[in-house]
mmCIF file of N, CA, C and O in Angstrom:
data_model
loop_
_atom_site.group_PDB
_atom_site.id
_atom_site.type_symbol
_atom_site.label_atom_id
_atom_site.label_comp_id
_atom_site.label_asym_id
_atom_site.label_seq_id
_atom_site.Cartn_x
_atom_site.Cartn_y
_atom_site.Cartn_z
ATOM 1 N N UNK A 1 -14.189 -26.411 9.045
ATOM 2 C CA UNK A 1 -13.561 -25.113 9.109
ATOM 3 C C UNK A 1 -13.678 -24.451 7.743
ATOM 4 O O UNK A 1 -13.356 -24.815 6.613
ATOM 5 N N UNK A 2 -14.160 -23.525 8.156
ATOM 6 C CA UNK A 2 -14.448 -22.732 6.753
ATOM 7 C C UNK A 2 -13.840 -21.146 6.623
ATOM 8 O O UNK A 2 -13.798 -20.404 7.604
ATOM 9 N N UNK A 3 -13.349 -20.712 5.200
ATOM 10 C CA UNK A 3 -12.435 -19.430 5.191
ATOM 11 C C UNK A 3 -13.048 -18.131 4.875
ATOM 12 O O UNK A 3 -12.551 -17.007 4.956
ATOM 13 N N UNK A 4 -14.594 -18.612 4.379
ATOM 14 C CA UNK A 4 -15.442 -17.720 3.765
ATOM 15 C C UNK A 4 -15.637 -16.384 4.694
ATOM 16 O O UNK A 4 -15.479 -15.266 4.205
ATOM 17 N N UNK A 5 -15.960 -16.562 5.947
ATOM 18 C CA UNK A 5 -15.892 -15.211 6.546
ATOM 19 C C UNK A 5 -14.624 -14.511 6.533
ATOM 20 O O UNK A 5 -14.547 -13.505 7.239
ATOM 21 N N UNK A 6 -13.698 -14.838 5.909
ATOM 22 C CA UNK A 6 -12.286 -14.169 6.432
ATOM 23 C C UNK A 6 -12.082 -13.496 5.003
ATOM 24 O O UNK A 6 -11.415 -12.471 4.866
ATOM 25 N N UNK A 7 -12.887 -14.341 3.653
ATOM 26 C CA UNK A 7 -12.888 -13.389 2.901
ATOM 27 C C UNK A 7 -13.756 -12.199 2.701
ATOM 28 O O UNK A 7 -13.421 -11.116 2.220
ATOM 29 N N UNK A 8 -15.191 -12.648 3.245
ATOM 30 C CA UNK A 8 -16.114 -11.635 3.433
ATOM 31 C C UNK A 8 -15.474 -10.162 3.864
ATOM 32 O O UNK A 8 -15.609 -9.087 3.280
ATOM 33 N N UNK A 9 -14.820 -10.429 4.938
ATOM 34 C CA UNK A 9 -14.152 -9.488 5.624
ATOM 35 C C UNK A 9 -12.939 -8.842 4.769
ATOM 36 O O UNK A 9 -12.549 -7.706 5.037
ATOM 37 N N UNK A 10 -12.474 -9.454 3.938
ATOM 38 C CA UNK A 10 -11.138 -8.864 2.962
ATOM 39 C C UNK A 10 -11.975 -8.206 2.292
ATOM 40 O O UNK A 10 -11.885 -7.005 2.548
ATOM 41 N N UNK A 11 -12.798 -8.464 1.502
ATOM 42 C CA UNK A 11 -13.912 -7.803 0.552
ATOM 43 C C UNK A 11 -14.574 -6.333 1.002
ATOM 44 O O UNK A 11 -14.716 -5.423 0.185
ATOM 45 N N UNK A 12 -14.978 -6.216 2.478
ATOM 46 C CA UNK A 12 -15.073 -5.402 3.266
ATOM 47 C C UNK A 12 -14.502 -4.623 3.150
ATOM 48 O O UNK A 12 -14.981 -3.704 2.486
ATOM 49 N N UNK A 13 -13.439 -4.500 3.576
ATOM 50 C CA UNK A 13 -12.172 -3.989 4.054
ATOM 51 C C UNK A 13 -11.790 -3.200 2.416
ATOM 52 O O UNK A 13 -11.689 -1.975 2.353
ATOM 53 N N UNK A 14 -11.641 -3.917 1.410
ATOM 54 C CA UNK A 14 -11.269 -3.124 0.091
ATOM 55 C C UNK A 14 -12.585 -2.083 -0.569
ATOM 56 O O UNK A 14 -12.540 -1.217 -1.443
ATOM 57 N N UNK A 15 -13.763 -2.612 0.293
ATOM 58 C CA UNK A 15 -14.506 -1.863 -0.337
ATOM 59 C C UNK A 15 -14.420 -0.074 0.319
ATOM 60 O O UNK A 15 -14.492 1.003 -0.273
ATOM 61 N N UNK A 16 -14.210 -0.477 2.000
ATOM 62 C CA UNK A 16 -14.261 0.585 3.119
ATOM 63 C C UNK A 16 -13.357 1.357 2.185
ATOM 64 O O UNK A 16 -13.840 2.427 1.815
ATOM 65 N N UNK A 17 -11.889 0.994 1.614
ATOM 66 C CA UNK A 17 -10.604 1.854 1.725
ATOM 67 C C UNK A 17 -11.257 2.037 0.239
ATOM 68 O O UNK A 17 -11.719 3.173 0.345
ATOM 69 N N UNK A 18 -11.534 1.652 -0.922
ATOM 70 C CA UNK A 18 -11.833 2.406 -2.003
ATOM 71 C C UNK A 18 -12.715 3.695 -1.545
ATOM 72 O O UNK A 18 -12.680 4.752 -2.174
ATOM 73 N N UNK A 19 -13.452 3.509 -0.466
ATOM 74 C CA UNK A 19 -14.666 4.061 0.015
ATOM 75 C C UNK A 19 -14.032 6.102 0.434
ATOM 76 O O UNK A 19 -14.445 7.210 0.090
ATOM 77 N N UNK A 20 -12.843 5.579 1.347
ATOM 78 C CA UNK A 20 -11.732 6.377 1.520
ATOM 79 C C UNK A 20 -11.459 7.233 0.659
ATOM 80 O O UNK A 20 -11.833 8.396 0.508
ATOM 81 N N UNK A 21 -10.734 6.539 0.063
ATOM 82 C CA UNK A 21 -9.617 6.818 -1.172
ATOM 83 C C UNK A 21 -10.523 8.251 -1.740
ATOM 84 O O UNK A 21 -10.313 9.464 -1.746
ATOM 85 N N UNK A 22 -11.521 7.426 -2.153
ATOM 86 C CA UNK A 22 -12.601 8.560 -2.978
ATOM 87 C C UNK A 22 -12.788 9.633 -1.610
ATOM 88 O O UNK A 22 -12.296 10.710 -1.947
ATOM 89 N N UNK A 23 -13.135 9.684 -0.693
ATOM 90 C CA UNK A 23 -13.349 11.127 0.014
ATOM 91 C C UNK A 23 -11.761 11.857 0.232
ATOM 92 O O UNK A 23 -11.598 13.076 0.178
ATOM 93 N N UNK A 24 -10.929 11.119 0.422
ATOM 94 C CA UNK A 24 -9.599 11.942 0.846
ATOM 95 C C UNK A 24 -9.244 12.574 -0.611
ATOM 96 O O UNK A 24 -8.636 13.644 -0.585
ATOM 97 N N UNK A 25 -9.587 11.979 -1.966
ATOM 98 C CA UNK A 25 -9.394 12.871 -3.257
ATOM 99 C C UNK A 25 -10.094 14.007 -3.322
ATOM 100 O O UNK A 25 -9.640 15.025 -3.844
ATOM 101 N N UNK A 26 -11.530 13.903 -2.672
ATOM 102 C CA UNK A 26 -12.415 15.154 -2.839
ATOM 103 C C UNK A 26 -12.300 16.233 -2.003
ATOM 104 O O UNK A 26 -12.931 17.274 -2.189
ATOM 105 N N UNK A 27 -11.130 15.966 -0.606
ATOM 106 C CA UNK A 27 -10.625 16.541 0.078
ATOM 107 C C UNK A 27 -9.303 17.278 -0.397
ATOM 108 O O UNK A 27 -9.032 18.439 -0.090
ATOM 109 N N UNK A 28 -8.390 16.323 -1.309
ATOM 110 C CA UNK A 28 -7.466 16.826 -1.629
ATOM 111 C C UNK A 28 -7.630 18.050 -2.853
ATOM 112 O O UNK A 28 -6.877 19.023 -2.903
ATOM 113 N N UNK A 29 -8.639 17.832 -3.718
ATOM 114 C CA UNK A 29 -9.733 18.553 -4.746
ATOM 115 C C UNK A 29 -9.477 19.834 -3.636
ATOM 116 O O UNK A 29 -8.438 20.474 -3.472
ATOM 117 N N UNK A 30 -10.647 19.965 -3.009
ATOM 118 C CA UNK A 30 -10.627 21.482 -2.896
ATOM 119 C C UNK A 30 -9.599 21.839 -1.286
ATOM 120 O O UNK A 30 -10.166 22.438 -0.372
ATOM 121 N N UNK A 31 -8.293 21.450 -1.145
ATOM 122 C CA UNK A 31 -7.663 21.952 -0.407
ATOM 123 C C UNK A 31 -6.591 22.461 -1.400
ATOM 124 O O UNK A 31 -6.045 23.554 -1.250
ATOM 125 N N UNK A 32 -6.337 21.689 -2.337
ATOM 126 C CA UNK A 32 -5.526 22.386 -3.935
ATOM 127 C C UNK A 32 -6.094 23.297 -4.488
ATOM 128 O O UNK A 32 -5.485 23.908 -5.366
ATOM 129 N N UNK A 33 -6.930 23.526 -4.273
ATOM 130 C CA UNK A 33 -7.866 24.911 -4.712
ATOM 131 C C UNK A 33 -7.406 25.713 -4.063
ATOM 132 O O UNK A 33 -6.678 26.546 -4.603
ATOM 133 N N UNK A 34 -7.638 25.764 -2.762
ATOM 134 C CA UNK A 34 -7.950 26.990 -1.828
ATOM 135 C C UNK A 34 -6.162 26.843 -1.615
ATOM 136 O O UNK A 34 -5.729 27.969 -1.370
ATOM 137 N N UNK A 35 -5.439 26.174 -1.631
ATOM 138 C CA UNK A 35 -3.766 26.514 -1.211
ATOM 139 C C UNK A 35 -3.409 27.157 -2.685
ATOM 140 O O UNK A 35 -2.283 27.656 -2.679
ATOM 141 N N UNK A 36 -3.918 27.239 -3.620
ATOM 142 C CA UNK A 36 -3.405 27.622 -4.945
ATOM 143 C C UNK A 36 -3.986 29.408 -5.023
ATOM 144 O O UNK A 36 -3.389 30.395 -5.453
ATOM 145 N N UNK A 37 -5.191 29.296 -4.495
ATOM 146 C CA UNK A 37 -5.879 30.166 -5.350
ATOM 147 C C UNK A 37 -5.235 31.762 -4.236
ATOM 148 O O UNK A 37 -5.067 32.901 -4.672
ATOM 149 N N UNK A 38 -5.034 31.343 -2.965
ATOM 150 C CA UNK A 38 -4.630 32.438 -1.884
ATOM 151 C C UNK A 38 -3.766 33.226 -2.622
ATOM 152 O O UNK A 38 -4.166 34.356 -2.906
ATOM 153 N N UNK A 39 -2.436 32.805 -3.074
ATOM 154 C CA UNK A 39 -1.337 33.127 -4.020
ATOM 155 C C UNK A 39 -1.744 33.611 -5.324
ATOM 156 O O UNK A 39 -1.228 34.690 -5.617
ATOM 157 N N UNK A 40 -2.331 33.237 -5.975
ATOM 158 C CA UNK A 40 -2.579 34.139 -7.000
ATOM 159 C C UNK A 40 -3.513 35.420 -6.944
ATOM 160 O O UNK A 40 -3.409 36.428 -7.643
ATOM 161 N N UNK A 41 -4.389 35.171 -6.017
ATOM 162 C CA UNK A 41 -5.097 36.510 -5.719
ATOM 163 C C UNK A 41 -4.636 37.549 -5.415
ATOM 164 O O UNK A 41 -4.964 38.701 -5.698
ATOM 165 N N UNK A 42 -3.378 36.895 -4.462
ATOM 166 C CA UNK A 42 -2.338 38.153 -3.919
ATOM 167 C C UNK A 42 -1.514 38.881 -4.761
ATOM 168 O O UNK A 42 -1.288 40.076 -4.571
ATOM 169 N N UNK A 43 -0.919 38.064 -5.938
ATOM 170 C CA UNK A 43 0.279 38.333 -6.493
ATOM 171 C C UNK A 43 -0.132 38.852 -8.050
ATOM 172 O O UNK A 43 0.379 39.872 -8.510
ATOM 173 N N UNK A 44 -1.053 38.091 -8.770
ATOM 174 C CA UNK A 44 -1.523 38.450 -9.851
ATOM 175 C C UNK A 44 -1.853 40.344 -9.980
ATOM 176 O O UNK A 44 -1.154 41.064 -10.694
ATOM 177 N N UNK A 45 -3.010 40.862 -9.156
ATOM 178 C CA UNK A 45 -3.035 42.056 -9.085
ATOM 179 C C UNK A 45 -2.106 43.626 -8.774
ATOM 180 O O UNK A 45 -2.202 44.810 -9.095
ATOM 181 N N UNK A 46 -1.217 42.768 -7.972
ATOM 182 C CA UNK A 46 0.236 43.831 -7.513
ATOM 183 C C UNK A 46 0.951 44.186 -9.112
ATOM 184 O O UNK A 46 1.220 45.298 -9.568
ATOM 185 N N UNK A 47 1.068 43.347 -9.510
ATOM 186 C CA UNK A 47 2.191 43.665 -11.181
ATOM 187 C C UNK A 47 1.531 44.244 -12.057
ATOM 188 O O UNK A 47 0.342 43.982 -12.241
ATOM 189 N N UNK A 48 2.045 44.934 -12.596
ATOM 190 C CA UNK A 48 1.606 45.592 -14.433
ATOM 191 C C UNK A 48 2.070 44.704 -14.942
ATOM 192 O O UNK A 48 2.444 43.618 -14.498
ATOM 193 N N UNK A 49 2.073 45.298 -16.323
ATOM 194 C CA UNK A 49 2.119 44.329 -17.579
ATOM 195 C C UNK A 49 3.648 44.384 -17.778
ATOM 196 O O UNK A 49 4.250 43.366 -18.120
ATOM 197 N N UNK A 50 4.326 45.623 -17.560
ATOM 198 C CA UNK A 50 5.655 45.574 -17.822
ATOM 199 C C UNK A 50 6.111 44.850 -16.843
ATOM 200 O O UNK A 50 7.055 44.134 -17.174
ATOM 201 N N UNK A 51 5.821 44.785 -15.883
ATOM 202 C CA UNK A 51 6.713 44.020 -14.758
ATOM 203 C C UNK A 51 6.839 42.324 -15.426
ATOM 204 O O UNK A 51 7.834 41.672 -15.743
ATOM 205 N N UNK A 52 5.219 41.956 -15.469
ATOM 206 C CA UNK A 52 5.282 40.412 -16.122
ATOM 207 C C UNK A 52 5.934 39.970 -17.301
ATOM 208 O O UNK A 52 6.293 38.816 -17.531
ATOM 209 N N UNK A 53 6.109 41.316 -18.294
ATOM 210 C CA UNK A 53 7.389 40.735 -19.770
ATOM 211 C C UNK A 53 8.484 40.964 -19.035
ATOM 212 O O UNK A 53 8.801 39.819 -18.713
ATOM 213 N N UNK A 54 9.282 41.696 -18.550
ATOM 214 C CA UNK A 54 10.403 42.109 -17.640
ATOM 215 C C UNK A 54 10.892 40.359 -16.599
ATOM 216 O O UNK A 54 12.011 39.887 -16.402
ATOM 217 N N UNK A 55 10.161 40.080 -16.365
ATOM 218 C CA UNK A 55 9.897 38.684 -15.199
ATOM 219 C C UNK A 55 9.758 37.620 -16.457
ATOM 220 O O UNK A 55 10.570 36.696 -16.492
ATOM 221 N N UNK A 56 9.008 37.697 -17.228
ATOM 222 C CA UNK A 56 9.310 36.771 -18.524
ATOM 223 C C UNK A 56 10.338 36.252 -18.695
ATOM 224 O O UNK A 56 10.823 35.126 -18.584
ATOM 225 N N UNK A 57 10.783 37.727 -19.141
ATOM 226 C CA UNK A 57 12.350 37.993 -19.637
ATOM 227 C C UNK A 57 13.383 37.042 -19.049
ATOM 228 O O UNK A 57 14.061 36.156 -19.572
ATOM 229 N N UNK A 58 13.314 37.404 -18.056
ATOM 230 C CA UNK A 58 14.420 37.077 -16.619
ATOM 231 C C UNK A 58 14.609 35.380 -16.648
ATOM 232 O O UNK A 58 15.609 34.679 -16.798
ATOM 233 N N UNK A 59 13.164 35.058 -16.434
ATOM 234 C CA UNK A 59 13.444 33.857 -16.609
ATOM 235 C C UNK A 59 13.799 32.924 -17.864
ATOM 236 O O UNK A 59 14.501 31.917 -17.765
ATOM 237 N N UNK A 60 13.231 33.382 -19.046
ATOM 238 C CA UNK A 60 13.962 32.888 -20.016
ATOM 239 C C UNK A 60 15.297 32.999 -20.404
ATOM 240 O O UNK A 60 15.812 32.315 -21.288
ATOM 241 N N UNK A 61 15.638 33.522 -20.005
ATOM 242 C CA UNK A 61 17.437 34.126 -19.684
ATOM 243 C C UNK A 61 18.082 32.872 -18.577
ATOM 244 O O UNK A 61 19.044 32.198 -18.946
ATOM 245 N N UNK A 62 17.351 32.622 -17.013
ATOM 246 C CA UNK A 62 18.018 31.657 -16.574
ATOM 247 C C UNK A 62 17.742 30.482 -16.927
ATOM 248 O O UNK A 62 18.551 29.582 -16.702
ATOM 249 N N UNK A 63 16.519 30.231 -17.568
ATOM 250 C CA UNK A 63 16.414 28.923 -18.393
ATOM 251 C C UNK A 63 17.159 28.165 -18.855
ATOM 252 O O UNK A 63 17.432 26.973 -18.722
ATOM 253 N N UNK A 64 17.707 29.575 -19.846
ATOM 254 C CA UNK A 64 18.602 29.879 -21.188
ATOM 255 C C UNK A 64 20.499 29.174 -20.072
ATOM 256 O O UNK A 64 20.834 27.990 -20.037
ATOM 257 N N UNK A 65 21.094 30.044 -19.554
ATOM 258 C CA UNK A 65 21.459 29.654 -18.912
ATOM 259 C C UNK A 65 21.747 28.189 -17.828
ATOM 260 O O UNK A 65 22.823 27.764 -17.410
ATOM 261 N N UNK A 66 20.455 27.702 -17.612
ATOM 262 C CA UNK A 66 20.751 26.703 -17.106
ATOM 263 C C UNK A 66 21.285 25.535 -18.168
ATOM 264 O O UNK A 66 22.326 24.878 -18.164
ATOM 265 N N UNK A 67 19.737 25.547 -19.414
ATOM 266 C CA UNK A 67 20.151 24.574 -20.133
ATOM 267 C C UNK A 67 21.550 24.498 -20.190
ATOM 268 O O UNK A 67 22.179 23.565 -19.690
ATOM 269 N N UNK A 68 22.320 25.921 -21.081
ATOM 270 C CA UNK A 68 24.236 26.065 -21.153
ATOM 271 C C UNK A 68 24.781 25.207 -20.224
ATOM 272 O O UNK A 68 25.868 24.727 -20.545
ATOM 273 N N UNK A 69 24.238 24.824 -18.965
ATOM 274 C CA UNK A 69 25.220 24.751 -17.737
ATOM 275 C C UNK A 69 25.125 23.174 -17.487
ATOM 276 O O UNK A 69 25.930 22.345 -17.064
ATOM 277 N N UNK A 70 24.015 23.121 -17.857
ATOM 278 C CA UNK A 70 23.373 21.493 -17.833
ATOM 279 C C UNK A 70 24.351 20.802 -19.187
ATOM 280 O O UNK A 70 24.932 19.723 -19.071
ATOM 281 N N UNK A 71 24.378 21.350 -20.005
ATOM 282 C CA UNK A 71 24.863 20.755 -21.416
ATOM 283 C C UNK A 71 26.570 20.437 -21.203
ATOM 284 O O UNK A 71 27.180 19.388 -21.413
ATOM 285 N N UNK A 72 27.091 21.801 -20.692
ATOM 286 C CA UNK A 72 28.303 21.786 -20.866
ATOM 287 C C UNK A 72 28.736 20.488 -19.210
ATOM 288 O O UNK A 72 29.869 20.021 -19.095
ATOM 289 N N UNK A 73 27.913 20.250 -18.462
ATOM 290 C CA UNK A 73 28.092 19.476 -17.456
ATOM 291 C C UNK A 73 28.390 18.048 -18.054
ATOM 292 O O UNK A 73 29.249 17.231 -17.719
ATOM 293 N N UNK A 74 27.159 17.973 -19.311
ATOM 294 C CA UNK A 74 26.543 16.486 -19.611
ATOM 295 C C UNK A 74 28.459 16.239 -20.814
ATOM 296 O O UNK A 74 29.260 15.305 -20.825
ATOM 297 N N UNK A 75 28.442 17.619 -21.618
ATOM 298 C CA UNK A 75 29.745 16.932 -21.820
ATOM 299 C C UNK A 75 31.254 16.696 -21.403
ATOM 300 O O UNK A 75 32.158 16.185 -22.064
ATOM 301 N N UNK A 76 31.272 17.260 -20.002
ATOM 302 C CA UNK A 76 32.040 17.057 -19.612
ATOM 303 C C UNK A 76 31.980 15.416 -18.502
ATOM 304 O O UNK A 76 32.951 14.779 -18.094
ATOM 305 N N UNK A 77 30.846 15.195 -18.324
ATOM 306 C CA UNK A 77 30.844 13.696 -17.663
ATOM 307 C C UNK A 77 31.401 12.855 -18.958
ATOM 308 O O UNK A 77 32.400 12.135 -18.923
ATOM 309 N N UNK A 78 30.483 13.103 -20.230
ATOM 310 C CA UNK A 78 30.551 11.764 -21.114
ATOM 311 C C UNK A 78 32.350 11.664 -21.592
ATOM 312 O O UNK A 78 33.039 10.644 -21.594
ATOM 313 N N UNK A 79 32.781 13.096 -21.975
ATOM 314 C CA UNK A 79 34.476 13.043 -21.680
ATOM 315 C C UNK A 79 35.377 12.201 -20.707
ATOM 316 O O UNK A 79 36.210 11.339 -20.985
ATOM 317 N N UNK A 80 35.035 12.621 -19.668
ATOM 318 C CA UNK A 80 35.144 11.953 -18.424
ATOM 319 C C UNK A 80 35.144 10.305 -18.966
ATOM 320 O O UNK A 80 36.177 9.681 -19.209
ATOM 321 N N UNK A 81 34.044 9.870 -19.070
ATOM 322 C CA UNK A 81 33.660 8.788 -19.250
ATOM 323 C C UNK A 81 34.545 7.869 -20.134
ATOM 324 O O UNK A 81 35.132 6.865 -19.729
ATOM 325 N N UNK A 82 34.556 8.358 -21.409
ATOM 326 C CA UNK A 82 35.308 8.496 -22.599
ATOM 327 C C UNK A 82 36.974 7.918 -22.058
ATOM 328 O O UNK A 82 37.659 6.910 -22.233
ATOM 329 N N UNK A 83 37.062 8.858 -21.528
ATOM 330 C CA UNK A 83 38.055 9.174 -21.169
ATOM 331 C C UNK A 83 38.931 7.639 -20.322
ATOM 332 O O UNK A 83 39.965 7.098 -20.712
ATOM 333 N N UNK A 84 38.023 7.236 -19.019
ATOM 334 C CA UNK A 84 38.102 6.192 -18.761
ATOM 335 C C UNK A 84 38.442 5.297 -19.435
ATOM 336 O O UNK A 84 39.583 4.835 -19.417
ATOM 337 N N UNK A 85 37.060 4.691 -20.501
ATOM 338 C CA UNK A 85 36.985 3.348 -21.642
ATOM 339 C C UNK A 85 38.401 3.690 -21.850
ATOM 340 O O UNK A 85 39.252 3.039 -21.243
ATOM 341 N N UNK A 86 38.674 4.447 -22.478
ATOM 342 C CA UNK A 86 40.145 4.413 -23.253
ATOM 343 C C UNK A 86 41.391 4.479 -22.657
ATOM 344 O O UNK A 86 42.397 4.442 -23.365
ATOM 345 N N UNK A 87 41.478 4.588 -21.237
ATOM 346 C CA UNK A 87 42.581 4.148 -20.118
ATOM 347 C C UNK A 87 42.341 2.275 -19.673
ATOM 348 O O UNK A 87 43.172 1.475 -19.244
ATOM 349 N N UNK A 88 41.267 2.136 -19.912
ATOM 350 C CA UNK A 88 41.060 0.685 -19.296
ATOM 351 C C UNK A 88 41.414 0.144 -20.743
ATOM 352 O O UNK A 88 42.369 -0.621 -20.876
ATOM 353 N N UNK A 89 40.814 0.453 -21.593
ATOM 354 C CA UNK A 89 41.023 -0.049 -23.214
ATOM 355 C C UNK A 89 42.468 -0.593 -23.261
ATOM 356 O O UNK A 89 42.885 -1.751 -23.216
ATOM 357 N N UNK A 90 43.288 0.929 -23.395
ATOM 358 C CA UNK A 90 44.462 0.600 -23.634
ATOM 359 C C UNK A 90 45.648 -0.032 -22.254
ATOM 360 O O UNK A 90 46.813 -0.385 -22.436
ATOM 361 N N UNK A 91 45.273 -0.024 -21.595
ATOM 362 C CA UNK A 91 45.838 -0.876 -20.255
ATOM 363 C C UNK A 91 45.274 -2.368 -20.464
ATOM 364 O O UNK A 91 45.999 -3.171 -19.875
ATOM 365 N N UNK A 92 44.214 -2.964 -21.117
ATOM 366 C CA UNK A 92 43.760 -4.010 -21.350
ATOM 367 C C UNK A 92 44.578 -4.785 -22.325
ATOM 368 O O UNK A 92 44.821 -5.991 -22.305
ATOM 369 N N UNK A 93 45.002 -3.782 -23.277
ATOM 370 C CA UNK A 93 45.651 -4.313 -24.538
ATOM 371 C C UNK A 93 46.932 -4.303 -23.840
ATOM 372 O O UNK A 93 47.162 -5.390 -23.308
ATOM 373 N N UNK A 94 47.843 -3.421 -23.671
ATOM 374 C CA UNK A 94 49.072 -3.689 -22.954
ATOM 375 C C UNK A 94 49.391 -4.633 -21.917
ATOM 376 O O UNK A 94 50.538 -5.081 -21.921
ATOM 377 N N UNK A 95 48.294 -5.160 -20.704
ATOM 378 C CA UNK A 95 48.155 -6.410 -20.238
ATOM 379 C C UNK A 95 48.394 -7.449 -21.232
ATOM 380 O O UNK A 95 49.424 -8.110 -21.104
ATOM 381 N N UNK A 96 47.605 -7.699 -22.206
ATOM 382 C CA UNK A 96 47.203 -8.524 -23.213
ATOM 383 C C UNK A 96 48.537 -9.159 -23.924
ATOM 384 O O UNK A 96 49.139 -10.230 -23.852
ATOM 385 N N UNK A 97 48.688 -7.868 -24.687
ATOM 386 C CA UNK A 97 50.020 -7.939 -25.457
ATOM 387 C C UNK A 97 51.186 -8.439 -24.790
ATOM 388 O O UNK A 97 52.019 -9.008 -25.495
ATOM 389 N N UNK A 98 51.462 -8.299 -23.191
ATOM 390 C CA UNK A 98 52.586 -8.696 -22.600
ATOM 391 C C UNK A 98 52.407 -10.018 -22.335
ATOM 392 O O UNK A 98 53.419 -10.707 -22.209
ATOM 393 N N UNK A 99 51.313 -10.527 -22.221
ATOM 394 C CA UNK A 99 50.592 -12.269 -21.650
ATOM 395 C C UNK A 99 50.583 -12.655 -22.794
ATOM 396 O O UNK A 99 50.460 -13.877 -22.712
ATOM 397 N N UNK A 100 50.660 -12.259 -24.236
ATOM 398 C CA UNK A 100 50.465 -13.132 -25.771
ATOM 399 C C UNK A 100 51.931 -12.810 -26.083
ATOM 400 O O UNK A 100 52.437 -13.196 -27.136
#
C-alpha cells in the first residue's frame, strides 16, 4: 500500500487553487477599476474649485470634531477606570486592615 498517489493529488490540487487565486486577483484588478472609476467620472466634473475647498473645509472641521469627541470619550473611560482601581484599592485595604 502505497500513499504516493494521494500526494500526487494534494500537489495537484495546490497547484489548481494557486492557479485560481491568480485569475480571481486579475478579476478582482479590473472589477476595482471599473467600480471605482464610474464614480469619479460622475462626480469629479459636476464641482468647481470652490465647491472642493468649501467640502475640504467641512470635512476638516468634522475630523476636527470627531478627534474632540474621541479624546474627551478616551478620558472619560480611563477616569472611569481610575476610578474603579481606587474603589477596589481602597475596599482591599479596609478588608485588609480589619483581618490584620
Amino acid at each position: 500500500m502505497s500513499f504516493g498517489g494521494h500526494v500526487y493529488d494534494m500537489i495537484a490540487r495546490q497547484r489548481l487553487n494557486r492557479d485560481q487565486l491568480s485569475r480571481r486577483r486579475e478579476r478582482n484588478k479590473d472589477y476595482n477599476g471599473r467600480k471605482h472609476s464610474w464614480h469619479l467620472d460622475q462626480m469629479v466634473p459636476t464641482l468647481s474649485a470652490e465647491e472642493l475647498t468649501r467640502i475640504g473645509k467641512q470635512i476638516k472641521v468634522r475630523e476636527e470634531q470627531q478627534r474632540q469627541r474621541t479624546f474627551r470619550l478616551q478620558l472619560i473611560v480611563m477616569a472611569a477606570i481610575l476610578a474603579v482601581v481606587l474603589v477596589i484599592g481602597f475596599v482591599a485595604a479596609y478588608v485588609w486592615k480589619l483581618s490584620g
